[in-house]
């Protein structure tokens, strides 16, 4: 079938995510992908600077992960996980638990980031119920947080601005300010104090009511790559513990090396009660998610009665192909070569952000691990719907750069295989785009 025919089929039948079809440019027909590049059917190549929605850790088509999936597919592609287990699932759970701090030892498999968060929220409520403690049924999130698109995740992220069409079906979740910071931010301590004060007031007003506090540690992703300091997370954890509530870290995006260490909770020196993982888990090959719980939480679900168990599951829970991909991805992630590449990417980001910081149309440069971001000024407002966002995206595509600005926020979150030369080429292109738009 010709590229024209395939694009016609897409236009007739496919509904693309997070896209206003009436205004969007026609999609690019991808023909192949290798390393940090995607090749279109017309022969053009695009440097993938967002890891294809933050999932692709090691580059497209990595042969080690592809081989692991092929070998597993020839052995066993899927088995019901309620009555069976299998080697890839047991080994992946053990390896992830060994990497996480403290007694985060119990792994519940699900499908994607949204379901990982949904599982954590349901576990939190049932944990208190199983303990015979009534009234701990309130969740607390942070303004601007985004946790996914299922009902519980949407409720936790209601302040993100994405879910107004469904506000009638969301359950109440309290929110407190997120102390977003950036390079040279002199007000960060005051913002952190205000956020913690708001949490203290909420705890005082509703003592014994909070089941769990949920946060994207260090970086709010879809909310605009808004970053906070590890010290704030440590102070937050101390208050949540004092209140007796559970602490959930949504590491769907921040996990697997994005913030520097393997997990953001390590950078903050915190052992949360529940950690949600997905995106980079399988290196971008297959959809899979984990919710990892402390042993104390798991034990509250044990007993003679079925209604004490966690009655939740997914048809493809712990899919052997996804687990095999996850194991191969971990092997790559934990190598010295991957660690060196992540450090090199961070160093180049730092130097290029410092170069951009002198521009009048750039503000709030920020960096955490391999994630760099900044705000682009100009007319058209800020936030996800800012008018400049589509212009930045189109100009990037014209230069063979896959970037997806979050409104007026331009960010880079590349696969770890990206070379120094490719990353500098991306930053050079960004500089040209900004100069054109300013002109």
CSV table of C-alpha atoms in Angstrom, one decimal:
chain,number,residue,atom,x,y,z
A,1,UNK,CA,0.0,0.0,0.0
A,2,UNK,CA,1.4,3.4,-0.9
A,3,UNK,CA,2.1,6.1,1.7
A,4,UNK,CA,-0.7,8.2,0.3
A,5,UNK,CA,-3.2,5.3,0.7
A,6,UNK,CA,-2.0,4.7,4.3
A,7,UNK,CA,-2.4,8.3,5.2
A,8,UNK,CA,-5.9,8.3,3.6
A,9,UNK,CA,-6.8,5.3,5.8
A,10,UNK,CA,-5.5,7.1,8.8
A,11,UNK,CA,-7.4,10.2,8.0
A,12,UNK,CA,-10.6,8.2,7.6
A,13,UNK,CA,-10.4,5.9,10.6
A,14,UNK,CA,-7.8,6.8,13.2
A,15,UNK,CA,-8.5,9.1,16.2
A,16,UNK,CA,-5.1,10.4,17.4
A,17,UNK,CA,-4.5,11.2,21.1
A,18,UNK,CA,-4.1,14.7,22.5
A,19,UNK,CA,-4.8,16.2,19.1
A,20,UNK,CA,-7.4,18.6,17.7
A,21,UNK,CA,-7.9,16.9,14.3
A,22,UNK,CA,-9.6,20.0,12.9
A,23,UNK,CA,-6.5,22.1,13.3
A,24,UNK,CA,-3.6,19.7,13.4
A,25,UNK,CA,-1.2,19.1,10.5
A,26,UNK,CA,-1.5,15.7,8.9
A,27,UNK,CA,0.5,13.1,10.8
A,28,UNK,CA,3.9,12.0,9.6
A,29,UNK,CA,3.9,8.4,8.3
A,30,UNK,CA,6.7,6.7,10.2
A,31,UNK,CA,8.4,3.9,8.2
A,32,UNK,CA,11.2,2.9,10.6
A,33,UNK,CA,13.1,4.0,13.6
A,34,UNK,CA,16.6,3.3,14.8
A,35,UNK,CA,18.6,4.8,17.7
A,36,UNK,CA,17.5,8.4,18.3
A,37,UNK,CA,16.0,8.8,14.8
A,38,UNK,CA,12.6,8.1,13.2
A,39,UNK,CA,12.5,7.8,9.4
A,40,UNK,CA,9.3,8.8,7.6
A,41,UNK,CA,7.9,7.2,4.5
A,42,UNK,CA,9.1,10.2,2.4
A,43,UNK,CA,12.7,9.6,3.5
A,44,UNK,CA,13.0,12.4,6.0
A,45,UNK,CA,14.5,11.7,9.4
A,46,UNK,CA,13.5,13.2,12.7
A,47,UNK,CA,15.7,13.3,15.8
A,48,UNK,CA,13.5,12.0,18.7
A,49,UNK,CA,14.1,14.5,21.5
A,50,UNK,CA,11.2,13.5,23.6
A,51,UNK,CA,11.8,9.7,23.6
A,52,UNK,CA,8.5,9.2,21.9
A,53,UNK,CA,6.4,10.4,24.8
A,54,UNK,CA,9.1,9.7,27.4
A,55,UNK,CA,9.1,5.9,27.0
A,56,UNK,CA,12.1,5.2,24.9
A,57,UNK,CA,15.2,4.9,27.1
A,58,UNK,CA,17.8,3.4,24.9
A,59,UNK,CA,16.8,4.4,21.4
A,60,UNK,CA,14.5,2.8,18.9
A,61,UNK,CA,14.9,-0.8,17.9
A,62,UNK,CA,17.7,-1.6,20.4
A,63,UNK,CA,18.9,-5.1,19.4
A,64,UNK,CA,19.3,-6.4,22.9
A,65,UNK,CA,15.6,-5.7,23.8
A,66,UNK,CA,14.3,-6.9,20.5
A,67,UNK,CA,16.2,-10.2,20.9
A,68,UNK,CA,14.9,-10.7,24.4
A,69,UNK,CA,11.3,-10.2,23.2
A,70,UNK,CA,11.8,-12.6,20.3
A,71,UNK,CA,13.3,-15.3,22.5
A,72,UNK,CA,10.5,-14.9,25.0
A,73,UNK,CA,7.8,-14.9,22.2
A,74,UNK,CA,9.1,-18.3,21.0
A,75,UNK,CA,8.8,-19.7,24.5
A,76,UNK,CA,5.6,-18.2,25.9
A,77,UNK,CA,3.8,-15.0,24.8
A,78,UNK,CA,1.1,-14.7,27.5
A,79,UNK,CA,-0.3,-16.6,30.5
A,80,UNK,CA,-3.1,-15.8,33.0
A,81,UNK,CA,-1.3,-14.2,36.0
A,82,UNK,CA,-4.0,-14.9,38.6
A,83,UNK,CA,-3.1,-18.7,38.7
A,84,UNK,CA,0.4,-18.7,37.2
A,85,UNK,CA,3.7,-17.0,37.5
A,86,UNK,CA,6.7,-17.1,35.2
A,87,UNK,CA,10.4,-16.4,35.3
A,88,UNK,CA,10.4,-13.0,33.6
A,89,UNK,CA,7.8,-11.6,36.0
A,90,UNK,CA,9.5,-12.9,39.1
A,91,UNK,CA,12.9,-11.8,38.0
A,92,UNK,CA,11.8,-8.3,36.9
A,93,UNK,CA,9.9,-7.7,40.2
A,94,UNK,CA,12.9,-8.8,42.2
A,95,UNK,CA,15.4,-6.7,40.3
A,96,UNK,CA,13.2,-3.5,40.5
A,97,UNK,CA,12.6,-4.1,44.2
A,98,UNK,CA,16.4,-4.4,44.7
A,99,UNK,CA,17.0,-1.1,43.1
A,100,UNK,CA,14.4,0.8,45.1
A,101,UNK,CA,15.2,2.0,48.7
A,102,UNK,CA,13.9,0.5,51.9
A,103,UNK,CA,11.3,-2.2,52.0
A,104,UNK,CA,9.6,-1.4,48.7
A,105,UNK,CA,9.5,-5.1,47.9
A,106,UNK,CA,6.0,-5.9,46.6
A,107,UNK,CA,5.3,-5.4,42.9
A,108,UNK,CA,1.8,-5.3,41.4
A,109,UNK,CA,1.8,-5.4,37.6
A,110,UNK,CA,-0.6,-3.4,35.4
A,111,UNK,CA,-0.8,-1.8,32.0
A,112,UNK,CA,0.3,1.8,31.9
A,113,UNK,CA,1.0,4.9,34.0
A,114,UNK,CA,-2.6,5.7,34.6
A,115,UNK,CA,-3.4,2.2,35.9
A,116,UNK,CA,-0.2,2.2,38.1
A,117,UNK,CA,-1.6,5.4,39.8
A,118,UNK,CA,-5.1,3.9,40.0
A,119,UNK,CA,-3.7,0.8,41.7
A,120,UNK,CA,-1.8,2.9,44.2
A,121,UNK,CA,-4.9,5.0,45.1
A,122,UNK,CA,-7.1,1.9,45.5
A,123,UNK,CA,-4.4,0.2,47.6
A,124,UNK,CA,-4.3,3.2,49.8
A,125,UNK,CA,-8.0,3.2,50.5
A,126,UNK,CA,-8.2,-0.5,51.1
A,127,UNK,CA,-5.1,-0.5,53.3
A,128,UNK,CA,-6.9,1.7,55.8
A,129,UNK,CA,-10.1,-0.2,55.5
A,130,UNK,CA,-8.3,-3.5,56.1
A,131,UNK,CA,-6.8,-2.0,59.2
A,132,UNK,CA,-10.2,-1.2,60.5
A,133,UNK,CA,-9.6,2.5,60.4
A,134,UNK,CA,-12.6,4.5,59.2
A,135,UNK,CA,-12.5,7.9,57.7
A,136,UNK,CA,-9.1,7.9,56.0
A,137,UNK,CA,-10.6,8.4,52.5
A,138,UNK,CA,-9.2,11.7,51.3
A,139,UNK,CA,-6.4,12.2,48.8
A,140,UNK,CA,-4.1,15.2,48.5
A,141,UNK,CA,-2.3,16.2,45.3
A,142,UNK,CA,-0.4,19.2,44.1
A,143,UNK,CA,-1.6,22.0,41.9
A,144,UNK,CA,-0.6,21.4,38.3
A,145,UNK,CA,0.0,17.7,38.8
A,146,UNK,CA,-0.9,15.2,36.1
A,147,UNK,CA,-1.2,11.5,36.9
A,148,UNK,CA,-3.0,9.9,33.9
A,149,UNK,CA,-6.4,9.6,32.3
A,150,UNK,CA,-8.4,7.0,34.3
A,151,UNK,CA,-10.9,8.3,36.8
A,152,UNK,CA,-8.8,8.1,39.9
A,153,UNK,CA,-5.7,9.5,38.1
A,154,UNK,CA,-7.8,12.3,36.6
A,155,UNK,CA,-9.2,13.1,40.1
A,156,UNK,CA,-5.7,13.4,41.5
A,157,UNK,CA,-4.7,15.6,38.6
A,158,UNK,CA,-7.9,17.7,38.3
A,159,UNK,CA,-6.0,20.9,38.7
A,160,UNK,CA,-3.9,20.2,35.6
A,161,UNK,CA,-6.6,21.7,33.4
A,162,UNK,CA,-7.0,18.7,31.1
A,163,UNK,CA,-10.2,17.2,32.5
A,164,UNK,CA,-12.9,19.9,32.5
A,165,UNK,CA,-15.1,17.8,30.2
A,166,UNK,CA,-15.4,15.1,32.9
A,167,UNK,CA,-15.4,17.2,36.1
A,168,UNK,CA,-18.8,15.8,37.0
A,169,UNK,CA,-17.5,12.3,37.4
A,170,UNK,CA,-14.3,13.1,39.4
A,171,UNK,CA,-14.1,12.5,43.2
A,172,UNK,CA,-12.8,15.3,45.5
A,173,UNK,CA,-9.0,15.5,45.9
A,174,UNK,CA,-7.5,18.3,47.9
A,175,UNK,CA,-4.6,20.2,46.3
A,176,UNK,CA,-1.8,22.3,47.7
A,177,UNK,CA,0.7,24.6,45.9
A,178,UNK,CA,3.6,23.0,44.1
A,179,UNK,CA,6.8,25.0,44.7
A,180,UNK,CA,8.1,25.1,41.1
A,181,UNK,CA,11.6,26.4,40.8
A,182,UNK,CA,14.2,27.2,38.2
A,183,UNK,CA,17.8,28.5,37.8
A,184,UNK,CA,18.4,31.6,39.9
A,185,UNK,CA,15.0,31.4,41.7
A,186,UNK,CA,15.5,33.6,44.8
A,187,UNK,CA,11.9,32.9,46.0
A,188,UNK,CA,12.1,29.1,46.2
A,189,UNK,CA,12.4,28.8,50.0
A,190,UNK,CA,9.3,31.0,50.4
A,191,UNK,CA,7.3,28.9,47.9
A,192,UNK,CA,8.4,25.7,49.7
A,193,UNK,CA,7.3,27.1,53.0
A,194,UNK,CA,4.0,28.2,51.6
A,195,UNK,CA,3.3,24.8,50.2
A,196,UNK,CA,4.2,23.0,53.4
A,197,UNK,CA,2.1,25.5,55.4
A,198,UNK,CA,-0.9,24.8,53.2
A,199,UNK,CA,-0.4,21.0,53.8
A,200,UNK,CA,-0.1,21.6,57.6
A,201,UNK,CA,-3.4,23.6,57.6
A,202,UNK,CA,-5.1,20.9,55.6
A,203,UNK,CA,-3.9,18.2,58.0
A,204,UNK,CA,-5.1,20.4,61.0
A,205,UNK,CA,-8.5,21.0,59.5
A,206,UNK,CA,-9.1,17.4,58.6
A,207,UNK,CA,-7.1,15.3,61.2
A,208,UNK,CA,-7.0,11.6,60.5
A,209,UNK,CA,-8.8,12.0,57.1
A,210,UNK,CA,-6.0,11.8,54.6
A,211,UNK,CA,-5.4,8.4,53.1
A,212,UNK,CA,-2.5,9.4,51.0
A,213,UNK,CA,-0.5,12.3,49.5
A,214,UNK,CA,0.4,11.9,45.8
A,215,UNK,CA,3.2,13.7,44.0
A,216,UNK,CA,5.4,13.6,40.9
A,217,UNK,CA,8.8,13.7,42.6
A,218,UNK,CA,11.2,16.4,41.4
A,219,UNK,CA,9.4,17.1,38.1
A,220,UNK,CA,5.7,17.6,37.2
A,221,UNK,CA,5.8,16.3,33.6
A,222,UNK,CA,2.7,17.2,31.6
A,223,UNK,CA,2.1,20.2,33.9
A,224,UNK,CA,5.0,22.0,32.2
A,225,UNK,CA,8.2,20.2,33.3
A,226,UNK,CA,7.9,22.1,36.6
A,227,UNK,CA,10.7,21.2,39.0
A,228,UNK,CA,11.1,21.2,42.8
A,229,UNK,CA,14.0,20.6,45.1
A,230,UNK,CA,14.9,17.3,46.8
A,231,UNK,CA,14.9,19.1,50.1
A,232,UNK,CA,11.2,20.0,49.6
A,233,UNK,CA,10.3,16.3,49.1
A,234,UNK,CA,12.2,15.4,52.3
A,235,UNK,CA,10.2,18.0,54.3
A,236,UNK,CA,7.0,16.8,52.7
A,237,UNK,CA,7.7,13.2,53.6
A,238,UNK,CA,8.4,14.2,57.2
A,239,UNK,CA,5.0,15.9,57.5
A,240,UNK,CA,3.1,13.1,55.8
A,241,UNK,CA,4.7,10.5,58.1
A,242,UNK,CA,3.8,12.7,61.2
A,243,UNK,CA,0.2,12.8,60.0
A,244,UNK,CA,0.1,9.0,59.6
A,245,UNK,CA,-0.9,9.1,56.0
A,246,UNK,CA,0.7,7.2,53.1
A,247,UNK,CA,3.0,8.8,50.6
A,248,UNK,CA,2.7,7.9,46.9
A,249,UNK,CA,5.5,8.8,44.4
A,250,UNK,CA,4.3,8.9,40.8
A,251,UNK,CA,7.6,8.0,39.1
A,252,UNK,CA,5.9,7.1,35.8
A,253,UNK,CA,8.1,9.6,34.0
A,254,UNK,CA,10.9,10.2,36.5
A,255,UNK,CA,11.8,6.6,36.9
A,256,UNK,CA,14.7,4.7,35.3
A,257,UNK,CA,17.4,7.3,35.3
A,258,UNK,CA,15.6,10.4,34.0
A,259,UNK,CA,16.4,12.6,37.1
A,260,UNK,CA,20.0,11.3,37.5
A,261,UNK,CA,19.8,8.3,39.8
A,262,UNK,CA,17.7,5.3,38.8
A,263,UNK,CA,14.7,6.7,40.7
A,264,UNK,CA,13.8,10.2,41.9
A,265,UNK,CA,13.1,8.9,45.4
A,266,UNK,CA,16.8,8.0,45.7
A,267,UNK,CA,17.8,11.6,44.8
A,268,UNK,CA,15.5,12.9,47.5
A,269,UNK,CA,16.6,10.2,50.1
A,270,UNK,CA,13.1,9.1,50.7
A,271,UNK,CA,11.3,5.8,51.0
A,272,UNK,CA,7.7,6.4,49.9
A,273,UNK,CA,5.0,3.9,50.7
A,274,UNK,CA,4.0,3.3,47.1
A,275,UNK,CA,5.9,4.0,43.8
A,276,UNK,CA,4.2,4.1,40.4
A,277,UNK,CA,6.4,3.1,37.4
A,278,UNK,CA,5.8,2.7,33.7
A,279,UNK,CA,7.0,4.6,30.5
A,280,UNK,CA,10.7,3.6,30.4
A,281,UNK,CA,10.1,0.3,32.1
A,282,UNK,CA,10.3,-1.8,28.9
A,283,UNK,CA,12.6,0.6,27.0
A,284,UNK,CA,9.7,1.8,24.9
A,285,UNK,CA,8.9,-1.6,23.4
A,286,UNK,CA,5.7,-2.6,25.1
A,287,UNK,CA,3.1,-1.1,27.5
A,288,UNK,CA,3.6,-2.2,31.1
A,289,UNK,CA,3.5,-0.7,34.6
A,290,UNK,CA,4.3,-1.5,38.2
A,291,UNK,CA,3.0,-0.3,41.5
A,292,UNK,CA,5.6,-1.1,44.2
A,293,UNK,CA,4.4,-1.2,47.8
A,294,UNK,CA,6.2,-1.4,51.1
A,295,UNK,CA,6.0,-4.8,52.8
A,296,UNK,CA,3.8,-3.4,55.6
A,297,UNK,CA,1.1,-2.4,53.1
A,298,UNK,CA,1.2,-5.9,51.4
A,299,UNK,CA,0.7,-7.7,54.7
A,300,UNK,CA,-2.6,-5.8,55.4
A,301,UNK,CA,-4.1,-7.6,52.5
A,302,UNK,CA,-3.4,-11.1,53.8
A,303,UNK,CA,-6.1,-13.1,55.6
A,304,UNK,CA,-8.6,-15.9,55.3
A,305,UNK,CA,-11.3,-13.9,53.5
A,306,UNK,CA,-11.3,-13.0,49.8
A,307,UNK,CA,-12.7,-9.5,50.5
A,308,UNK,CA,-9.5,-8.6,52.3
A,309,UNK,CA,-7.5,-9.3,49.1
A,310,UNK,CA,-6.8,-6.7,46.4
A,311,UNK,CA,-9.4,-7.6,43.8
A,312,UNK,CA,-8.0,-5.8,40.9
A,313,UNK,CA,-6.3,-7.0,37.7
A,314,UNK,CA,-5.7,-6.6,34.0
A,315,UNK,CA,-5.9,-9.1,31.2
A,316,UNK,CA,-2.3,-8.7,30.2
A,317,UNK,CA,-0.9,-8.4,33.8
A,318,UNK,CA,2.8,-9.3,33.8
A,319,UNK,CA,2.8,-10.1,30.1
A,320,UNK,CA,6.0,-12.2,29.6
A,321,UNK,CA,7.1,-10.3,26.5
A,322,UNK,CA,6.9,-7.0,28.5
A,323,UNK,CA,8.8,-8.5,31.4
A,324,UNK,CA,11.5,-9.8,29.1
A,325,UNK,CA,11.8,-6.4,27.6
A,326,UNK,CA,12.0,-4.9,31.1
A,327,UNK,CA,14.8,-7.2,32.1
A,328,UNK,CA,16.8,-6.4,28.9
A,329,UNK,CA,16.2,-2.7,29.4
A,330,UNK,CA,17.5,-2.9,33.0
A,331,UNK,CA,20.7,-4.6,31.8
A,332,UNK,CA,21.3,-1.6,29.5
A,333,UNK,CA,20.3,1.0,32.1
A,334,UNK,CA,22.7,-0.3,34.8
A,335,UNK,CA,25.7,-0.4,32.5
A,336,UNK,CA,28.6,1.9,32.9
A,337,UNK,CA,28.1,3.1,29.3
A,338,UNK,CA,24.5,4.2,30.0
A,339,UNK,CA,25.5,6.0,33.1
A,340,UNK,CA,28.2,7.9,31.2
A,341,UNK,CA,25.8,8.9,28.5
A,342,UNK,CA,23.3,10.2,31.0
A,343,UNK,CA,26.0,12.3,32.6
A,344,UNK,CA,27.1,13.6,29.2
A,345,UNK,CA,23.6,14.6,28.2
A,346,UNK,CA,23.1,16.4,31.5
A,347,UNK,CA,26.4,18.3,31.1
A,348,UNK,CA,25.5,19.4,27.5
A,349,UNK,CA,22.1,20.5,28.6
A,350,UNK,CA,23.6,22.6,31.4
A,351,UNK,CA,26.0,24.4,29.1
A,352,UNK,CA,23.4,25.0,26.4
A,353,UNK,CA,20.8,26.2,28.9
A,354,UNK,CA,23.4,28.7,30.3
A,355,UNK,CA,24.0,30.0,26.8
A,356,UNK,CA,20.2,30.5,26.2
A,357,UNK,CA,19.7,32.2,29.6
A,358,UNK,CA,21.0,35.5,28.2
A,359,UNK,CA,18.1,35.8,25.7
A,360,UNK,CA,15.3,38.2,26.6
A,361,UNK,CA,12.7,35.8,25.2
A,362,UNK,CA,13.8,32.9,27.5
A,363,UNK,CA,13.0,32.5,31.1
A,364,UNK,CA,13.0,29.9,33.9
A,365,UNK,CA,15.7,27.6,32.5
A,366,UNK,CA,15.8,24.4,34.5
A,367,UNK,CA,17.5,21.1,34.5
A,368,UNK,CA,17.1,17.8,36.3
A,369,UNK,CA,19.2,14.8,35.1
A,370,UNK,CA,18.6,14.3,31.4
A,371,UNK,CA,15.5,16.6,31.4
A,372,UNK,CA,16.1,20.3,30.3
A,373,UNK,CA,13.3,22.9,30.0
A,374,UNK,CA,12.7,26.6,29.7
A,375,UNK,CA,9.8,29.0,29.1
A,376,UNK,CA,9.5,30.8,25.8
A,377,UNK,CA,8.2,34.4,26.0
A,378,UNK,CA,6.2,36.4,23.5
A,379,UNK,CA,2.5,37.0,22.9
A,380,UNK,CA,-0.1,34.3,23.1
A,381,UNK,CA,0.0,33.5,26.8
A,382,UNK,CA,1.4,30.7,28.7
A,383,UNK,CA,0.2,27.2,29.7
A,384,UNK,CA,-0.6,24.2,27.6
A,385,UNK,CA,-2.8,26.1,25.2
A,386,UNK,CA,-0.3,28.9,24.5
A,387,UNK,CA,-0.3,30.0,20.9
A,388,UNK,CA,3.5,29.7,20.5
A,389,UNK,CA,3.5,26.0,21.2
A,390,UNK,CA,2.3,24.9,17.7
A,391,UNK,CA,4.7,27.4,16.1
A,392,UNK,CA,7.6,25.9,18.0
A,393,UNK,CA,6.6,22.4,17.2
A,394,UNK,CA,6.1,23.1,13.5
A,395,UNK,CA,9.4,24.9,13.2
A,396,UNK,CA,11.1,22.0,14.9
A,397,UNK,CA,9.6,19.4,12.5
A,398,UNK,CA,10.8,21.5,9.6
A,399,UNK,CA,14.3,21.0,10.9
A,400,UNK,CA,13.9,17.3,11.5
A,401,UNK,CA,13.5,17.7,15.3
A,402,UNK,CA,10.8,15.9,17.1
A,403,UNK,CA,9.8,18.3,19.9
A,404,UNK,CA,6.4,18.5,21.6
A,405,UNK,CA,6.3,21.8,23.6
A,406,UNK,CA,4.0,22.0,26.6
A,407,UNK,CA,2.4,25.2,25.5
A,408,UNK,CA,5.1,27.9,25.9
A,409,UNK,CA,7.5,25.4,27.6
A,410,UNK,CA,10.1,23.8,25.4
A,411,UNK,CA,11.8,20.8,26.8
A,412,UNK,CA,14.2,18.0,25.8
A,413,UNK,CA,13.9,14.5,27.2
A,414,UNK,CA,16.0,12.4,24.8
A,415,UNK,CA,16.8,8.7,24.7
A,416,UNK,CA,20.1,7.9,26.4
A,417,UNK,CA,21.7,6.7,23.1
A,418,UNK,CA,21.7,10.3,21.8
A,419,UNK,CA,25.2,11.3,20.8
A,420,UNK,CA,26.9,14.5,21.8
A,421,UNK,CA,26.8,15.6,18.2
A,422,UNK,CA,23.1,14.9,17.8
A,423,UNK,CA,22.3,16.8,21.0
A,424,UNK,CA,24.3,19.8,20.0
A,425,UNK,CA,22.6,19.7,16.6
A,426,UNK,CA,19.2,19.8,18.4
A,427,UNK,CA,20.3,22.8,20.6
A,428,UNK,CA,21.6,24.6,17.5
A,429,UNK,CA,18.3,24.0,15.8
A,430,UNK,CA,16.4,25.4,18.9
A,431,UNK,CA,18.6,28.5,18.8
A,432,UNK,CA,17.7,29.0,15.1
A,433,UNK,CA,14.0,28.5,15.9
A,434,UNK,CA,14.0,31.1,18.7
A,435,UNK,CA,15.8,33.6,16.5
A,436,UNK,CA,13.3,33.2,13.8
A,437,UNK,CA,10.3,33.5,16.1
A,438,UNK,CA,11.8,36.6,17.8
A,439,UNK,CA,12.3,38.1,14.4
